[in-house]
Amino acid sequence: MAQTMAQISVEDIVKHIQDGCRLAFPVDYAGVSMATIPALLKQAPKNLNLIGVPTGGLAFDILIGAGLVKSLETSAVSLGEAGGAPCFMRATAQGTVEIKDSTCPAVHAGLMAAQKGSPFVTLRGLIGTDVLRHRTDWKVIQNVFSEEPDPVVAIPALQPDISIFHAPMADREGNVWIGRRRELAAMAYASRKTFVTVERIVDERLLDDEMTAAGVLPALYVEGVALAPKGAWPYGLWGEYPADIAVLQKYAQMARTPEGFEQWISETYR
């Protein structure tokens, strides 16, 4: 007999995010759980170590602006069409946040190592780059299967303590529909815990349909699901609703100053 998932709240999710948490969010088009941001601002865990899979955006910028971030590992932080991420750029210029510059393939490689229980995986494309020069935790090693000189870069496993994303739906067992957004699966496989906010919870078991089962993240990898309609706003959610570009542009303009950032937060979330 199928087990029914215990539905939790957004606040329940955020309670798991403690000081020093290694917290992963997906790229802005893949389902960012913006619904968790007000609760995170209220709880205010300190010294968060953010991971962008493989980039970060508004959620990162808000948490940085609120002073909750110690470090971030990602290949980029931006607001896309709305422009640069003001709090990120300010923190970078002031040196108040540790930046672990990465690349998209390196982020995914680190997650792949974590999900396989491997200490590292190797990549070639980083050889000779400034990114490699500034990442002392990445090591150039010899390909053990080659008798000729053949350097490769060892990327250590990247295991988030917690991953959070937003999806269109989950069923009563906690299986989550992610469609073609495989980066969400990679996050869940690699993380110690994964929480998901969703637009709706459906009665039909999502794994039962052979036509759609391949796009489902099984409940085995999901710690908890919270119902949060429009939970990606002001970002859009694939197949559901578009991004609110006007809101993103307003944020990009107001957050250019700390005072403007505080005003936007107050007007939007408080």
PDB file of C-alpha atoms in Angstrom:
ATOM      1  CA  MET A   1       0.000   0.000   0.000  1.00  0.00           C
ATOM      2  CA  ALA A   2       1.378   3.422  -0.983  1.00  0.00           C
ATOM      3  CA  GLN A   3       2.487   5.709   1.828  1.00  0.00           C
ATOM      4  CA  THR A   4       1.052   9.201   1.994  1.00  0.00           C
ATOM      5  CA  MET A   5       3.603  11.981   2.325  1.00  0.00           C
ATOM      6  CA  ALA A   6       3.307  14.271   5.334  1.00  0.00           C
ATOM      7  CA  GLN A   7       2.864  17.722   3.832  1.00  0.00           C
ATOM      8  CA  ILE A   8       4.951  20.418   5.489  1.00  0.00           C
ATOM      9  CA  SER A   9       5.031  24.221   5.345  1.00  0.00           C
ATOM     10  CA  VAL A  10       7.582  26.596   3.869  1.00  0.00           C
ATOM     11  CA  GLU A  11       8.485  27.571   7.440  1.00  0.00           C
ATOM     12  CA  ASP A  12       9.113  23.896   8.245  1.00  0.00           C
ATOM     13  CA  ILE A  13      11.588  23.729   5.357  1.00  0.00           C
ATOM     14  CA  VAL A  14      13.486  26.790   6.509  1.00  0.00           C
ATOM     15  CA  LYS A  15      13.840  25.426  10.056  1.00  0.00           C
ATOM     16  CA  HIS A  16      16.293  22.883   8.622  1.00  0.00           C
ATOM     17  CA  ILE A  17      18.589  25.639   7.352  1.00  0.00           C
ATOM     18  CA  GLN A  18      20.943  26.371  10.224  1.00  0.00           C
ATOM     19  CA  ASP A  19      23.990  28.622  10.560  1.00  0.00           C
ATOM     20  CA  GLY A  20      26.770  27.542   8.191  1.00  0.00           C
ATOM     21  CA  CYS A  21      24.463  25.478   5.976  1.00  0.00           C
ATOM     22  CA  ARG A  22      25.726  24.540   2.525  1.00  0.00           C
ATOM     23  CA  LEU A  23      22.596  25.502   0.591  1.00  0.00           C
ATOM     24  CA  ALA A  24      21.944  24.914  -3.119  1.00  0.00           C
ATOM     25  CA  PHE A  25      19.478  26.667  -5.427  1.00  0.00           C
ATOM     26  CA  PRO A  26      18.967  25.980  -9.154  1.00  0.00           C
ATOM     27  CA  VAL A  27      19.423  28.327 -12.103  1.00  0.00           C
ATOM     28  CA  ASP A  28      16.673  30.942 -12.458  1.00  0.00           C
ATOM     29  CA  TYR A  29      14.774  29.189 -15.293  1.00  0.00           C
ATOM     30  CA  ALA A  30      14.681  25.775 -13.613  1.00  0.00           C
ATOM     31  CA  GLY A  31      12.438  26.484 -10.622  1.00  0.00           C
ATOM     32  CA  VAL A  32      13.842  28.713  -7.876  1.00  0.00           C
ATOM     33  CA  SER A  33      11.899  28.454  -4.637  1.00  0.00           C
ATOM     34  CA  MET A  34      11.491  32.171  -4.006  1.00  0.00           C
ATOM     35  CA  ALA A  35       8.684  31.212  -1.597  1.00  0.00           C
ATOM     36  CA  THR A  36      11.341  30.265   0.954  1.00  0.00           C
ATOM     37  CA  ILE A  37      13.092  33.660   0.879  1.00  0.00           C
ATOM     38  CA  PRO A  38      10.745  35.601   3.230  1.00  0.00           C
ATOM     39  CA  ALA A  39      10.975  32.787   5.800  1.00  0.00           C
ATOM     40  CA  LEU A  40      14.768  32.710   5.425  1.00  0.00           C
ATOM     41  CA  LEU A  41      14.963  36.458   5.992  1.00  0.00           C
ATOM     42  CA  LYS A  42      12.842  36.082   9.114  1.00  0.00           C
ATOM     43  CA  GLN A  43      14.837  33.160  10.535  1.00  0.00           C
ATOM     44  CA  ALA A  44      18.139  34.773   9.420  1.00  0.00           C
ATOM     45  CA  PRO A  45      20.585  31.842   9.533  1.00  0.00           C
ATOM     46  CA  LYS A  46      24.145  33.153   9.446  1.00  0.00           C
ATOM     47  CA  ASN A  47      27.216  32.220   7.387  1.00  0.00           C
ATOM     48  CA  LEU A  48      25.352  30.419   4.611  1.00  0.00           C
ATOM     49  CA  ASN A  49      27.512  28.753   1.966  1.00  0.00           C
ATOM     50  CA  LEU A  50      25.497  29.029  -1.235  1.00  0.00           C
ATOM     51  CA  ILE A  51      25.836  26.776  -4.281  1.00  0.00           C
ATOM     52  CA  GLY A  52      24.402  27.884  -7.629  1.00  0.00           C
ATOM     53  CA  VAL A  53      23.445  25.000  -9.894  1.00  0.00           C
ATOM     54  CA  PRO A  54      25.090  26.111 -12.017  1.00  0.00           C
ATOM     55  CA  THR A  55      24.348  29.864 -11.593  1.00  0.00           C
ATOM     56  CA  GLY A  56      22.686  32.085  -8.992  1.00  0.00           C
ATOM     57  CA  GLY A  57      20.283  34.996  -9.266  1.00  0.00           C
ATOM     58  CA  LEU A  58      17.726  36.928  -7.241  1.00  0.00           C
ATOM     59  CA  ALA A  59      17.611  34.522  -4.284  1.00  0.00           C
ATOM     60  CA  PHE A  60      21.401  34.726  -3.913  1.00  0.00           C
ATOM     61  CA  ASP A  61      21.401  38.490  -4.227  1.00  0.00           C
ATOM     62  CA  ILE A  62      18.724  38.937  -1.556  1.00  0.00           C
ATOM     63  CA  LEU A  63      20.468  36.627   0.907  1.00  0.00           C
ATOM     64  CA  ILE A  64      23.769  38.426   0.281  1.00  0.00           C
ATOM     65  CA  GLY A  65      22.103  41.818   0.744  1.00  0.00           C
ATOM     66  CA  ALA A  66      20.616  40.623   4.027  1.00  0.00           C
ATOM     67  CA  GLY A  67      24.087  39.738   5.315  1.00  0.00           C
ATOM     68  CA  LEU A  68      23.389  36.013   5.640  1.00  0.00           C
ATOM     69  CA  VAL A  69      26.040  34.681   3.241  1.00  0.00           C
ATOM     70  CA  LYS A  70      29.597  33.652   4.034  1.00  0.00           C
ATOM     71  CA  SER A  71      30.545  32.134   0.672  1.00  0.00           C
ATOM     72  CA  LEU A  72      29.119  31.159  -2.674  1.00  0.00           C
ATOM     73  CA  GLU A  73      30.234  28.640  -5.264  1.00  0.00           C
ATOM     74  CA  THR A  74      28.800  29.172  -8.709  1.00  0.00           C
ATOM     75  CA  SER A  75      29.671  30.012 -12.291  1.00  0.00           C
ATOM     76  CA  ALA A  76      27.769  33.338 -12.295  1.00  0.00           C
ATOM     77  CA  VAL A  77      25.349  35.531 -10.364  1.00  0.00           C
ATOM     78  CA  SER A  78      23.065  37.819 -12.358  1.00  0.00           C
ATOM     79  CA  LEU A  79      19.475  38.920 -12.802  1.00  0.00           C
ATOM     80  CA  GLY A  80      19.432  37.913 -16.458  1.00  0.00           C
ATOM     81  CA  GLU A  81      17.589  40.420 -18.626  1.00  0.00           C
ATOM     82  CA  ALA A  82      17.216  42.733 -15.622  1.00  0.00           C
ATOM     83  CA  GLY A  83      20.983  43.181 -15.451  1.00  0.00           C
ATOM     84  CA  GLY A  84      23.635  42.620 -12.823  1.00  0.00           C
ATOM     85  CA  ALA A  85      23.001  41.466  -9.261  1.00  0.00           C
ATOM     86  CA  PRO A  86      23.634  44.624  -7.191  1.00  0.00           C
ATOM     87  CA  CYS A  87      24.213  43.128  -3.740  1.00  0.00           C
ATOM     88  CA  PHE A  88      26.500  40.459  -5.174  1.00  0.00           C
ATOM     89  CA  MET A  89      28.551  43.053  -7.043  1.00  0.00           C
ATOM     90  CA  ARG A  90      28.753  45.275  -3.945  1.00  0.00           C
ATOM     91  CA  ALA A  91      29.848  42.363  -1.742  1.00  0.00           C
ATOM     92  CA  THR A  92      32.421  41.276  -4.319  1.00  0.00           C
ATOM     93  CA  ALA A  93      33.896  44.785  -4.515  1.00  0.00           C
ATOM     94  CA  GLN A  94      33.999  45.078  -0.724  1.00  0.00           C
ATOM     95  CA  GLY A  95      35.311  41.544  -0.173  1.00  0.00           C
ATOM     96  CA  THR A  96      32.588  40.700   2.339  1.00  0.00           C
ATOM     97  CA  VAL A  97      31.683  37.365   0.716  1.00  0.00           C
ATOM     98  CA  GLU A  98      34.062  34.572  -0.260  1.00  0.00           C
ATOM     99  CA  ILE A  99      33.694  33.827  -3.962  1.00  0.00           C
ATOM    100  CA  LYS A 100      34.497  30.297  -5.138  1.00  0.00           C
ATOM    101  CA  ASP A 101      34.510  30.936  -8.865  1.00  0.00           C
ATOM    102  CA  SER A 102      33.482  27.903 -10.870  1.00  0.00           C
ATOM    103  CA  THR A 103      32.200  26.865 -14.278  1.00  0.00           C
ATOM    104  CA  CYS A 104      28.944  25.172 -15.252  1.00  0.00           C
ATOM    105  CA  PRO A 105      30.667  21.843 -16.078  1.00  0.00           C
ATOM    106  CA  ALA A 106      32.659  21.982 -12.830  1.00  0.00           C
ATOM    107  CA  VAL A 107      29.543  22.520 -10.707  1.00  0.00           C
ATOM    108  CA  HIS A 108      27.795  19.586 -12.362  1.00  0.00           C
ATOM    109  CA  ALA A 109      30.938  17.455 -12.089  1.00  0.00           C
ATOM    110  CA  GLY A 110      31.166  18.085  -8.345  1.00  0.00           C
ATOM    111  CA  LEU A 111      27.510  17.144  -7.887  1.00  0.00           C
ATOM    112  CA  MET A 112      28.054  14.010  -9.982  1.00  0.00           C
ATOM    113  CA  ALA A 113      30.924  12.956  -7.719  1.00  0.00           C
ATOM    114  CA  ALA A 114      28.778  13.489  -4.621  1.00  0.00           C
ATOM    115  CA  GLN A 115      25.852  11.473  -5.956  1.00  0.00           C
ATOM    116  CA  LYS A 116      28.167   8.587  -6.838  1.00  0.00           C
ATOM    117  CA  GLY A 117      29.956   8.634  -3.489  1.00  0.00           C
ATOM    118  CA  SER A 118      33.233   9.438  -5.238  1.00  0.00           C
ATOM    119  CA  PRO A 119      35.757  11.859  -3.697  1.00  0.00           C
ATOM    120  CA  PHE A 120      36.275  13.593  -7.048  1.00  0.00           C
ATOM    121  CA  VAL A 121      35.780  13.500 -10.798  1.00  0.00           C
ATOM    122  CA  THR A 122      38.098  14.858 -13.474  1.00  0.00           C
ATOM    123  CA  LEU A 123      37.739  17.497 -16.197  1.00  0.00           C
ATOM    124  CA  ARG A 124      40.129  18.662 -18.901  1.00  0.00           C
ATOM    125  CA  GLY A 125      38.755  22.025 -20.017  1.00  0.00           C
ATOM    126  CA  LEU A 126      40.005  23.956 -16.973  1.00  0.00           C
ATOM    127  CA  ILE A 127      43.680  23.477 -17.777  1.00  0.00           C
ATOM    128  CA  GLY A 128      45.362  26.861 -18.296  1.00  0.00           C
ATOM    129  CA  THR A 129      42.436  28.978 -17.058  1.00  0.00           C
ATOM    130  CA  ASP A 130      42.431  31.700 -14.398  1.00  0.00           C
ATOM    131  CA  VAL A 131      39.518  29.900 -12.741  1.00  0.00           C
ATOM    132  CA  LEU A 132      41.816  26.953 -12.012  1.00  0.00           C
ATOM    133  CA  ARG A 133      44.576  29.284 -10.795  1.00  0.00           C
ATOM    134  CA  HIS A 134      42.272  30.709  -8.121  1.00  0.00           C
ATOM    135  CA  ARG A 135      40.781  27.389  -6.965  1.00  0.00           C
ATOM    136  CA  THR A 136      43.343  25.843  -4.647  1.00  0.00           C
ATOM    137  CA  ASP A 137      40.929  23.014  -3.827  1.00  0.00           C
ATOM    138  CA  TRP A 138      41.046  21.809  -7.436  1.00  0.00           C
ATOM    139  CA  LYS A 139      44.110  19.680  -8.190  1.00  0.00           C
ATOM    140  CA  VAL A 140      45.888  18.958 -11.468  1.00  0.00           C
ATOM    141  CA  ILE A 141      46.778  15.271 -11.566  1.00  0.00           C
ATOM    142  CA  GLN A 142      48.174  12.841 -14.087  1.00  0.00           C
ATOM    143  CA  ASN A 143      45.766  10.574 -15.938  1.00  0.00           C
ATOM    144  CA  VAL A 144      46.641   7.223 -14.361  1.00  0.00           C
ATOM    145  CA  PHE A 145      45.594   5.362 -17.525  1.00  0.00           C
ATOM    146  CA  SER A 146      48.060   7.187 -19.768  1.00  0.00           C
ATOM    147  CA  GLU A 147      51.761   6.478 -20.095  1.00  0.00           C
ATOM    148  CA  GLU A 148      52.257   9.893 -21.701  1.00  0.00           C
ATOM    149  CA  PRO A 149      51.938  13.213 -19.830  1.00  0.00           C
ATOM    150  CA  ASP A 150      48.187  13.809 -19.656  1.00  0.00           C
ATOM    151  CA  PRO A 151      47.081  16.297 -16.974  1.00  0.00           C
ATOM    152  CA  VAL A 152      43.455  16.449 -15.827  1.00  0.00           C
ATOM    153  CA  VAL A 153      41.777  18.521 -13.104  1.00  0.00           C
ATOM    154  CA  ALA A 154      40.347  16.724 -10.079  1.00  0.00           C
ATOM    155  CA  ILE A 155      37.112  18.392  -8.950  1.00  0.00           C
ATOM    156  CA  PRO A 156      36.131  17.412  -5.388  1.00  0.00           C
ATOM    157  CA  ALA A 157      32.650  16.154  -4.614  1.00  0.00           C
ATOM    158  CA  LEU A 158      30.164  18.983  -4.126  1.00  0.00           C
ATOM    159  CA  GLN A 159      27.571  17.898  -1.562  1.00  0.00           C
ATOM    160  CA  PRO A 160      25.000  20.464  -0.413  1.00  0.00           C
ATOM    161  CA  ASP A 161      23.618  20.043   3.075  1.00  0.00           C
ATOM    162  CA  ILE A 162      20.261  21.124   1.693  1.00  0.00           C
ATOM    163  CA  SER A 163      18.916  21.704  -1.812  1.00  0.00           C
ATOM    164  CA  ILE A 164      15.673  23.581  -2.415  1.00  0.00           C
ATOM    165  CA  PHE A 165      13.744  24.076  -5.633  1.00  0.00           C
ATOM    166  CA  HIS A 166      10.231  24.836  -6.872  1.00  0.00           C
ATOM    167  CA  ALA A 167       8.277  22.513  -9.180  1.00  0.00           C
ATOM    168  CA  PRO A 168       4.832  22.400 -10.783  1.00  0.00           C
ATOM    169  CA  MET A 169       3.501  19.482  -8.773  1.00  0.00           C
ATOM    170  CA  ALA A 170       4.017  16.559  -6.440  1.00  0.00           C
ATOM    171  CA  ASP A 171       1.756  13.644  -5.630  1.00  0.00           C
ATOM    172  CA  ARG A 172       0.529  12.449  -2.237  1.00  0.00           C
ATOM    173  CA  GLU A 173       3.564  10.181  -1.852  1.00  0.00           C
ATOM    174  CA  GLY A 174       6.055  13.007  -2.386  1.00  0.00           C
ATOM    175  CA  ASN A 175       7.094  12.144  -5.952  1.00  0.00           C
ATOM    176  CA  VAL A 176       7.867  15.415  -7.746  1.00  0.00           C
ATOM    177  CA  TRP A 177       7.397  16.321 -11.396  1.00  0.00           C
ATOM    178  CA  ILE A 178      10.600  17.924 -12.748  1.00  0.00           C
ATOM    179  CA  GLY A 179      10.156  17.227 -16.465  1.00  0.00           C
ATOM    180  CA  ARG A 180      13.326  17.859 -18.430  1.00  0.00           C
ATOM    181  CA  ARG A 181      15.020  19.875 -15.649  1.00  0.00           C
ATOM    182  CA  ARG A 182      17.635  17.263 -14.894  1.00  0.00           C
ATOM    183  CA  GLU A 183      19.757  19.703 -12.873  1.00  0.00           C
ATOM    184  CA  LEU A 184      17.059  19.394 -10.197  1.00  0.00           C
ATOM    185  CA  ALA A 185      17.590  15.652 -10.066  1.00  0.00           C
ATOM    186  CA  ALA A 186      21.363  16.152  -9.880  1.00  0.00           C
ATOM    187  CA  MET A 187      20.897  18.461  -6.885  1.00  0.00           C
ATOM    188  CA  ALA A 188      18.638  15.980  -5.115  1.00  0.00           C
ATOM    189  CA  TYR A 189      20.894  12.988  -5.751  1.00  0.00           C
ATOM    190  CA  ALA A 190      23.940  14.845  -4.396  1.00  0.00           C
ATOM    191  CA  SER A 191      22.385  16.546  -1.359  1.00  0.00           C
ATOM    192  CA  ARG A 192      22.022  15.321   2.180  1.00  0.00           C
ATOM    193  CA  LYS A 193      18.451  16.652   2.181  1.00  0.00           C
ATOM    194  CA  THR A 194      16.212  18.059  -0.564  1.00  0.00           C
ATOM    195  CA  PHE A 195      13.062  20.091  -0.029  1.00  0.00           C
ATOM    196  CA  VAL A 196      10.620  21.121  -2.723  1.00  0.00           C
ATOM    197  CA  THR A 197       7.900  23.755  -2.920  1.00  0.00           C
ATOM    198  CA  VAL A 198       5.189  23.097  -5.496  1.00  0.00           C
ATOM    199  CA  GLU A 199       2.286  24.778  -7.231  1.00  0.00           C
ATOM    200  CA  ARG A 200      -0.089  21.920  -6.420  1.00  0.00           C
ATOM    201  CA  ILE A 201      -0.350  18.435  -4.990  1.00  0.00           C
ATOM    202  CA  VAL A 202      -2.193  15.900  -7.152  1.00  0.00           C
ATOM    203  CA  ASP A 203      -4.006  12.717  -6.215  1.00  0.00           C
ATOM    204  CA  GLU A 204      -2.713  10.526  -9.059  1.00  0.00           C
ATOM    205  CA  ARG A 205       0.618   8.778  -8.478  1.00  0.00           C
ATOM    206  CA  LEU A 206       3.096  10.433 -10.853  1.00  0.00           C
ATOM    207  CA  LEU A 207       5.238   7.316 -11.312  1.00  0.00           C
ATOM    208  CA  ASP A 208       2.357   5.215 -12.621  1.00  0.00           C
ATOM    209  CA  ASP A 209       2.293   6.682 -16.150  1.00  0.00           C
ATOM    210  CA  GLU A 210       5.042   5.224 -18.373  1.00  0.00           C
ATOM    211  CA  MET A 211       4.838   8.304 -20.604  1.00  0.00           C
ATOM    212  CA  THR A 212       5.751  10.710 -17.798  1.00  0.00           C
ATOM    213  CA  ALA A 213       7.550   8.639 -15.167  1.00  0.00           C
ATOM    214  CA  ALA A 214      10.994   9.519 -16.528  1.00  0.00           C
ATOM    215  CA  GLY A 215      10.339  13.169 -15.640  1.00  0.00           C
ATOM    216  CA  VAL A 216       9.546  12.397 -12.000  1.00  0.00           C
ATOM    217  CA  LEU A 217      11.950  12.727  -9.072  1.00  0.00           C
ATOM    218  CA  PRO A 218      11.029   9.829  -6.752  1.00  0.00           C
ATOM    219  CA  ALA A 219      10.054  10.582  -3.168  1.00  0.00           C
ATOM    220  CA  LEU A 220      13.107   8.582  -2.058  1.00  0.00           C
ATOM    221  CA  TYR A 221      15.207  11.689  -2.746  1.00  0.00           C
ATOM    222  CA  VAL A 222      12.792  14.238  -1.249  1.00  0.00           C
ATOM    223  CA  GLU A 223      12.796  15.093   2.445  1.00  0.00           C
ATOM    224  CA  GLY A 224       9.640  17.177   2.310  1.00  0.00           C
ATOM    225  CA  VAL A 225       7.204  19.011   0.035  1.00  0.00           C
ATOM    226  CA  ALA A 226       5.405  22.280   0.794  1.00  0.00           C
ATOM    227  CA  LEU A 227       2.490  23.728  -1.128  1.00  0.00           C
ATOM    228  CA  ALA A 228       3.368  27.248  -2.339  1.00  0.00           C
ATOM    229  CA  PRO A 229       1.310  28.543  -5.302  1.00  0.00           C
ATOM    230  CA  LYS A 230       3.294  31.037  -7.433  1.00  0.00           C
ATOM    231  CA  GLY A 231       6.263  29.955  -5.365  1.00  0.00           C
ATOM    232  CA  ALA A 232       8.835  30.917  -8.001  1.00  0.00           C
ATOM    233  CA  TRP A 233       7.585  34.539  -8.300  1.00  0.00           C
ATOM    234  CA  PRO A 234       8.952  36.943  -9.447  1.00  0.00           C
ATOM    235  CA  TYR A 235      10.728  34.315 -11.509  1.00  0.00           C
ATOM    236  CA  GLY A 236       8.591  32.282 -13.850  1.00  0.00           C
ATOM    237  CA  LEU A 237       8.038  28.547 -13.745  1.00  0.00           C
ATOM    238  CA  TRP A 238       8.320  26.422 -16.872  1.00  0.00           C
ATOM    239  CA  GLY A 239       4.937  25.408 -18.198  1.00  0.00           C
ATOM    240  CA  GLU A 240       3.102  27.478 -15.573  1.00  0.00           C
ATOM    241  CA  TYR A 241       3.681  31.259 -15.705  1.00  0.00           C
ATOM    242  CA  PRO A 242       6.250  33.761 -17.023  1.00  0.00           C
ATOM    243  CA  ALA A 243       8.723  35.817 -15.038  1.00  0.00           C
ATOM    244  CA  ASP A 244       7.595  39.213 -13.763  1.00  0.00           C
ATOM    245  CA  ILE A 245      10.267  41.222 -15.553  1.00  0.00           C
ATOM    246  CA  ALA A 246       8.988  44.539 -14.179  1.00  0.00           C
ATOM    247  CA  VAL A 247       9.518  43.358 -10.597  1.00  0.00           C
ATOM    248  CA  LEU A 248      13.011  42.058 -11.399  1.00  0.00           C
ATOM    249  CA  GLN A 249      13.925  45.338 -13.076  1.00  0.00           C
ATOM    250  CA  LYS A 250      12.623  47.338 -10.135  1.00  0.00           C
ATOM    251  CA  TYR A 251      14.724  45.230  -7.773  1.00  0.00           C
ATOM    252  CA  ALA A 252      17.813  45.660  -9.955  1.00  0.00           C
ATOM    253  CA  GLN A 253      17.376  49.424  -9.809  1.00  0.00           C
ATOM    254  CA  MET A 254      16.471  49.795  -6.133  1.00  0.00           C
ATOM    255  CA  ALA A 255      19.096  47.358  -4.803  1.00  0.00           C
ATOM    256  CA  ARG A 256      21.919  49.469  -6.212  1.00  0.00           C
ATOM    257  CA  THR A 257      22.063  51.045  -2.756  1.00  0.00           C
ATOM    258  CA  PRO A 258      21.692  49.314   0.637  1.00  0.00           C
ATOM    259  CA  GLU A 259      18.849  51.705   1.456  1.00  0.00           C
ATOM    260  CA  GLY A 260      17.035  50.879  -1.762  1.00  0.00           C
ATOM    261  CA  PHE A 261      17.525  47.167  -1.108  1.00  0.00           C
ATOM    262  CA  GLU A 262      15.965  47.477   2.347  1.00  0.00           C
ATOM    263  CA  GLN A 263      13.054  49.434   0.909  1.00  0.00           C
ATOM    264  CA  TRP A 264      12.396  46.777  -1.759  1.00  0.00           C
ATOM    265  CA  ILE A 265      12.495  44.005   0.844  1.00  0.00           C
ATOM    266  CA  SER A 266      10.131  45.943   3.094  1.00  0.00           C
ATOM    267  CA  GLU A 267       7.670  46.666   0.286  1.00  0.00           C
ATOM    268  CA  THR A 268       7.767  43.120  -1.124  1.00  0.00           C
ATOM    269  CA  TYR A 269       8.084  40.782   1.829  1.00  0.00           C
ATOM    270  CA  ARG A 270       7.121  42.605   5.019  1.00  0.00           C
TER     271      ARG A 270
END
